[in-house]
GROMACS .gro file of C-alpha atoms in nm:
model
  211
    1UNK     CA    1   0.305 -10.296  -4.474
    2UNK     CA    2   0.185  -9.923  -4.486
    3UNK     CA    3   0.511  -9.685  -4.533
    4UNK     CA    4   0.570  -9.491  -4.172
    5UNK     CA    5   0.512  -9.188  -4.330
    6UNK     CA    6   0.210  -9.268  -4.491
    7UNK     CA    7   0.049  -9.377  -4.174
    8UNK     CA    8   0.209  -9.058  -4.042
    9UNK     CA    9   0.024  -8.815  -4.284
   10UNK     CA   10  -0.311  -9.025  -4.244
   11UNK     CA   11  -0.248  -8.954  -3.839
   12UNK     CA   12  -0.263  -8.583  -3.869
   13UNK     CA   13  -0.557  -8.570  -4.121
   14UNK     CA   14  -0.772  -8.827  -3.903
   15UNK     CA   15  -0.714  -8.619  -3.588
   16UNK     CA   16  -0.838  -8.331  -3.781
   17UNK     CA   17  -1.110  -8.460  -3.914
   18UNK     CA   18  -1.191  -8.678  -3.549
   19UNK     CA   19  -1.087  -8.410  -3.303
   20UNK     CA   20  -1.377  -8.143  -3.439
   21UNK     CA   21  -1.719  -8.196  -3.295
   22UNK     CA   22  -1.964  -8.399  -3.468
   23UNK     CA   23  -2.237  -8.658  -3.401
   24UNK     CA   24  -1.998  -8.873  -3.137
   25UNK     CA   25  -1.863  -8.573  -2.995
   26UNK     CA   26  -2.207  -8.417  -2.882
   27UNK     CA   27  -2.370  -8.805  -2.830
   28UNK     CA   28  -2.056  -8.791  -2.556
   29UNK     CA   29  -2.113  -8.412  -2.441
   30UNK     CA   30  -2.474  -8.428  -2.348
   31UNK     CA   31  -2.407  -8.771  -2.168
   32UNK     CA   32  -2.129  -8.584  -1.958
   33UNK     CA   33  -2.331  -8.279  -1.892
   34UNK     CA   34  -2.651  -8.445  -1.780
   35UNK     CA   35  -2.502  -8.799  -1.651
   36UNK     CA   36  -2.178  -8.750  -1.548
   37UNK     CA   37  -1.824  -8.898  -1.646
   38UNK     CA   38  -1.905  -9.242  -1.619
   39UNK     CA   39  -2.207  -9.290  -1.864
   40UNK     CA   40  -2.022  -9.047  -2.108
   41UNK     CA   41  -1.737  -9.235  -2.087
   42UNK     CA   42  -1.921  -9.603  -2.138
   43UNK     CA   43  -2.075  -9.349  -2.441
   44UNK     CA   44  -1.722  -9.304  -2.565
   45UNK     CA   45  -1.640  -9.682  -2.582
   46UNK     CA   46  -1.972  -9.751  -2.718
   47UNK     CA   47  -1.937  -9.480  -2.959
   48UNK     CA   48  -1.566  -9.656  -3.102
   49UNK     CA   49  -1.702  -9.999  -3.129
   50UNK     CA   50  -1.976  -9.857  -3.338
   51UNK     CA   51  -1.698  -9.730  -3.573
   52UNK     CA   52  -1.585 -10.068  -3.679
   53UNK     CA   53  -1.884 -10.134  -3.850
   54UNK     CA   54  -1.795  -9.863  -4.114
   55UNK     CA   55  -1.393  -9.954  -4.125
   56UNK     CA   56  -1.488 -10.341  -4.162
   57UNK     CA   57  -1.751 -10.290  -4.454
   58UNK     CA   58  -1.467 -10.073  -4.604
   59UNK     CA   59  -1.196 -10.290  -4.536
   60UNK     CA   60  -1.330 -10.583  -4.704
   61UNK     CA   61  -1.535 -10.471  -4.920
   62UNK     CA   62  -1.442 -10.121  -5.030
   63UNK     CA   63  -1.099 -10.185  -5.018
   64UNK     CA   64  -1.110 -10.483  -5.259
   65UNK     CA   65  -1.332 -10.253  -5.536
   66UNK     CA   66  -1.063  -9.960  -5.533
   67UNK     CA   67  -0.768 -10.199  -5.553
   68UNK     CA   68  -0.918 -10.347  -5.902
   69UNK     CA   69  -1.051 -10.046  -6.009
   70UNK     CA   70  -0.901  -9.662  -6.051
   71UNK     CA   71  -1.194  -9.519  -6.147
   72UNK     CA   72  -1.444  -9.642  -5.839
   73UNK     CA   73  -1.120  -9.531  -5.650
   74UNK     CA   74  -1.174  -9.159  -5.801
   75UNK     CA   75  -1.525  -9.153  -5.803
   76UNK     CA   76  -1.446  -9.225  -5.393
   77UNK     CA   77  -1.234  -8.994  -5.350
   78UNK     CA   78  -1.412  -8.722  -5.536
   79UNK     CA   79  -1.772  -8.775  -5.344
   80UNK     CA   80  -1.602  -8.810  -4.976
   81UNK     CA   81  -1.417  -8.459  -5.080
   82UNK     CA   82  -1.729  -8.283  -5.151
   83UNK     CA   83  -1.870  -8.432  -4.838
   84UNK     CA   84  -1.624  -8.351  -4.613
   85UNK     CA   85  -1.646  -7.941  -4.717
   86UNK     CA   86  -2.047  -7.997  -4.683
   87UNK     CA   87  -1.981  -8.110  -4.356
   88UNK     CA   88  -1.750  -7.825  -4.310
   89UNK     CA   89  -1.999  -7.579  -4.438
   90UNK     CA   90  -2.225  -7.755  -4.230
   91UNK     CA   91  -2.071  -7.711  -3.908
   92UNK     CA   92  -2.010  -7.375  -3.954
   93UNK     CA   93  -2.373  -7.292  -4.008
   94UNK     CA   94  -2.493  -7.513  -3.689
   95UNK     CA   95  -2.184  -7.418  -3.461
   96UNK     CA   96  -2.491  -7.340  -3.239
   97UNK     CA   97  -2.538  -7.678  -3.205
   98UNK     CA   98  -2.245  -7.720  -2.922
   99UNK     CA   99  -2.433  -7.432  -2.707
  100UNK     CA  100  -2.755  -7.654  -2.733
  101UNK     CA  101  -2.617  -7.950  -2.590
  102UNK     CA  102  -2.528  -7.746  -2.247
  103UNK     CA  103  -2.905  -7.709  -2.240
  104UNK     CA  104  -3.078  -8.041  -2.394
  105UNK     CA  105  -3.224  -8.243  -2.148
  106UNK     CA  106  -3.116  -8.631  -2.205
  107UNK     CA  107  -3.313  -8.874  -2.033
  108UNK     CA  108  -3.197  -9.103  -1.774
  109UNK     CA  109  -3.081  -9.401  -1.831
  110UNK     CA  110  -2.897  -9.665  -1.681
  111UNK     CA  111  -2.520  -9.670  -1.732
  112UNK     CA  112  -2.544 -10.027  -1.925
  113UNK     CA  113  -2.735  -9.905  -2.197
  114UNK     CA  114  -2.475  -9.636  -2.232
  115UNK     CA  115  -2.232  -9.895  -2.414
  116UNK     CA  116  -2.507 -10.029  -2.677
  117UNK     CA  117  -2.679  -9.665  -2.778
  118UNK     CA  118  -2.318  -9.554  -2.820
  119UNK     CA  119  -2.268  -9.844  -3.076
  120UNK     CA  120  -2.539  -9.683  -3.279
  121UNK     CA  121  -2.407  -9.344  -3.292
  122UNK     CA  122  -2.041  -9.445  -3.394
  123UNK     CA  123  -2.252  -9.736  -3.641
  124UNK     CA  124  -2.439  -9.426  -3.781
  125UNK     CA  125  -2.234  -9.116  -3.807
  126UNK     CA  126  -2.178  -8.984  -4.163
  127UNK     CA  127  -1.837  -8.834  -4.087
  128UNK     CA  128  -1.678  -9.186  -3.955
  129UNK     CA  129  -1.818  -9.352  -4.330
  130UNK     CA  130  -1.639  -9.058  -4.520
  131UNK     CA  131  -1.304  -9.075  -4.301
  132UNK     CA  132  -1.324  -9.485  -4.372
  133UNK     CA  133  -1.463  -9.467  -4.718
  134UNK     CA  134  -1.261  -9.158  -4.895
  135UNK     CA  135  -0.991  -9.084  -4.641
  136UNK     CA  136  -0.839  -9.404  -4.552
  137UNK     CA  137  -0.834  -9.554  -4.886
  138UNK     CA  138  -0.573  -9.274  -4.989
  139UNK     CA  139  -0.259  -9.362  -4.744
  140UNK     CA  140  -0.261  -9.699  -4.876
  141UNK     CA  141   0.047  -9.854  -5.116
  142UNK     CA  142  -0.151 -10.120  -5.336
  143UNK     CA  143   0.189 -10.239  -5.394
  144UNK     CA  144   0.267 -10.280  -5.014
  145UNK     CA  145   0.032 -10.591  -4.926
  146UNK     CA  146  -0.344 -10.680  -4.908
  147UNK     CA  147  -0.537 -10.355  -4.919
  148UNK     CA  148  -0.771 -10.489  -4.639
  149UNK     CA  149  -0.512 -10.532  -4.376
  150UNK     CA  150  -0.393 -10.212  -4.451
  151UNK     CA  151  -0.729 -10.056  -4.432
  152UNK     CA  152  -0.796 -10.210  -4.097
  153UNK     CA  153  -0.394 -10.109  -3.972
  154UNK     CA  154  -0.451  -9.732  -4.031
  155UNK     CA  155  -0.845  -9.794  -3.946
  156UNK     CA  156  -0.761  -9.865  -3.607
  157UNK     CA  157  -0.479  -9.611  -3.576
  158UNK     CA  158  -0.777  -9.413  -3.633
  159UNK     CA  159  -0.997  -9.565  -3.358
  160UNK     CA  160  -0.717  -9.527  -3.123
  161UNK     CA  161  -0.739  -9.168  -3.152
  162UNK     CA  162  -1.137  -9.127  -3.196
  163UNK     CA  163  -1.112  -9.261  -2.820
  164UNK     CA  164  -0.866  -9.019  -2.697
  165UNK     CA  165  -1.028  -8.719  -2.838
  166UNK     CA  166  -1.361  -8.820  -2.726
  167UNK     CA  167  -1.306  -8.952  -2.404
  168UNK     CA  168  -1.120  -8.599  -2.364
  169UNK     CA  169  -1.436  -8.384  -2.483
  170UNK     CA  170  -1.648  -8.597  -2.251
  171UNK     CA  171  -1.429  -8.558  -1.937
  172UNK     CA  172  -1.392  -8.190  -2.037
  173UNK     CA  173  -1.764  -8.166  -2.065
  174UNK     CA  174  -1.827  -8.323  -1.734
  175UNK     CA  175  -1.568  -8.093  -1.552
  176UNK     CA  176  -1.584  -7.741  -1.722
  177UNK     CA  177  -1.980  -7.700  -1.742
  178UNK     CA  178  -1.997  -7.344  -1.570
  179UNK     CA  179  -1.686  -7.233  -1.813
  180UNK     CA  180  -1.876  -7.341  -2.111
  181UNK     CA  181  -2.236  -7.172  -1.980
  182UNK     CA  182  -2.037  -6.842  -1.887
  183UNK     CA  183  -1.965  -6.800  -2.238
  184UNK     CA  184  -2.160  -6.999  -2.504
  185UNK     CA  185  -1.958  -6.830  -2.759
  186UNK     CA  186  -1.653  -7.031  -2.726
  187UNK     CA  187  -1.836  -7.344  -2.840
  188UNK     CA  188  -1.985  -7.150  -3.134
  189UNK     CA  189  -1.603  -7.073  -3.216
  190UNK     CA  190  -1.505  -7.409  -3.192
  191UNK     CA  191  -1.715  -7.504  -3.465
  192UNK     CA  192  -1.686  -7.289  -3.681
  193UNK     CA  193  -1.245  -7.327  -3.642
  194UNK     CA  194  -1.360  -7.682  -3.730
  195UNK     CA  195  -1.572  -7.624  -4.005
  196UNK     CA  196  -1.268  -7.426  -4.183
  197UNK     CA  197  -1.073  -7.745  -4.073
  198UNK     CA  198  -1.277  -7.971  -4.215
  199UNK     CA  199  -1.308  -7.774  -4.542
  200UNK     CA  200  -0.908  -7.766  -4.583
  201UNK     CA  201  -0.919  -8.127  -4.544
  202UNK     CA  202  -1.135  -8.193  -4.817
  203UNK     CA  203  -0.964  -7.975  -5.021
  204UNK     CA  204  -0.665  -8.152  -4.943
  205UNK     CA  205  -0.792  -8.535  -5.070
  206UNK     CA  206  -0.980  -8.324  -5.360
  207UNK     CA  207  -0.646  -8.252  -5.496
  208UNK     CA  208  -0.407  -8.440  -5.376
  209UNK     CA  209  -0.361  -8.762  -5.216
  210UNK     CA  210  -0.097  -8.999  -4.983
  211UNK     CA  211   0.005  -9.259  -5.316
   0.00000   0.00000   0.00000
């Protein structure tokens, strides 16, 4: 079993890392702003199955390649840290990117396929394979049990709050469009308050880590 305050510590770098906007985040704003709640929502839950594409492939087959080996484990961990500050970097540069989903036109579609083009997004997005792939692996005890049920404890743990911090964005999208248009700027701060977020964090699992 994962120590409490392991799964604790890999809590508050997940939310960071979940709670900043990225490809799930805007998939679920333009739905809101252009559909309404409901299809954003569906979005949302589409959005978290998605995700356990990446966490299973890690879980069982990730997780059994850093348990036997220390190097692949450090090779991990070093790539997903210089990923998460280009993502970081990245998000500062395109904070503009929140200000053009109030004005990107998404096409109608019917709230059922809501569910299944969520799927791909949370299947696809880059940031949910380096929080699975670099993050996770880091808040587990090799000594504590099998490495893929703890990968798959703290991986949903992780899922739990993707859904709360998305479903939030895409209710607060769908209810606070005219605050947002009256001043673009505070989406272009978000972002970049993320990006610097996001960079911390990969310093943080660049030198350091949970074991």
């Amino acid at each position: 079993m994962v120590p409490l305050s392991h799964v604790a510590a890999f809590a508050v770098a997940a939310t960071i890392i979940i709670v900043i906007p990225g490809p799930n985040v805007l998939f679920a704003i333009g739905r809101a702003l252009v559909l309404g709640r409901r299809p954003a929502v569906l979005s949302v839950l589409g959005t978290t199955a998605g995700s356990l594409v990446p966490l299973l492939a890690v879980a069982f087959g990730l997780g059994a390649l850093l348990t036997a080996s220390a190097v692949a484990f450090a090779i991990v961990k070093i790539v997903g840290a210089l990923y998460l500050v280009y993502l970081g970097v990245g998000a500062i540069r395109h904070r503009k990117d929140l200000v053009a989903a109030l004005n990107t036109a998404v096409p109608p579609a019917a709230t059922r396929r809501a569910l299944r083009q969520g799927f791909v997004v949370g299947a696809t997005n880059p940031k949910t394979l380096v929080l699975f792939g670099a993050v996770l692996p880091q808040f587990t005890v090799p000594a504590a049990g099998s490495m893929p049920s703890q990968l798959v404890l703290l991986g949903s743990l992780c899922l739990l709050i993707q859904l709360v911090s998305d479903s939030s964005w895409a209710l607060l999208a769908g209810t606070a469009r005219a605050w947002f248009a009256r001043s673009p700027r505070r989406l272009e701060a978000i972002g970049s308050a993320g990006g610097v977020m996001i960079i911390g964090v990969g310093a943080g699992v660049a030198f350091g880590g949970a074991n």
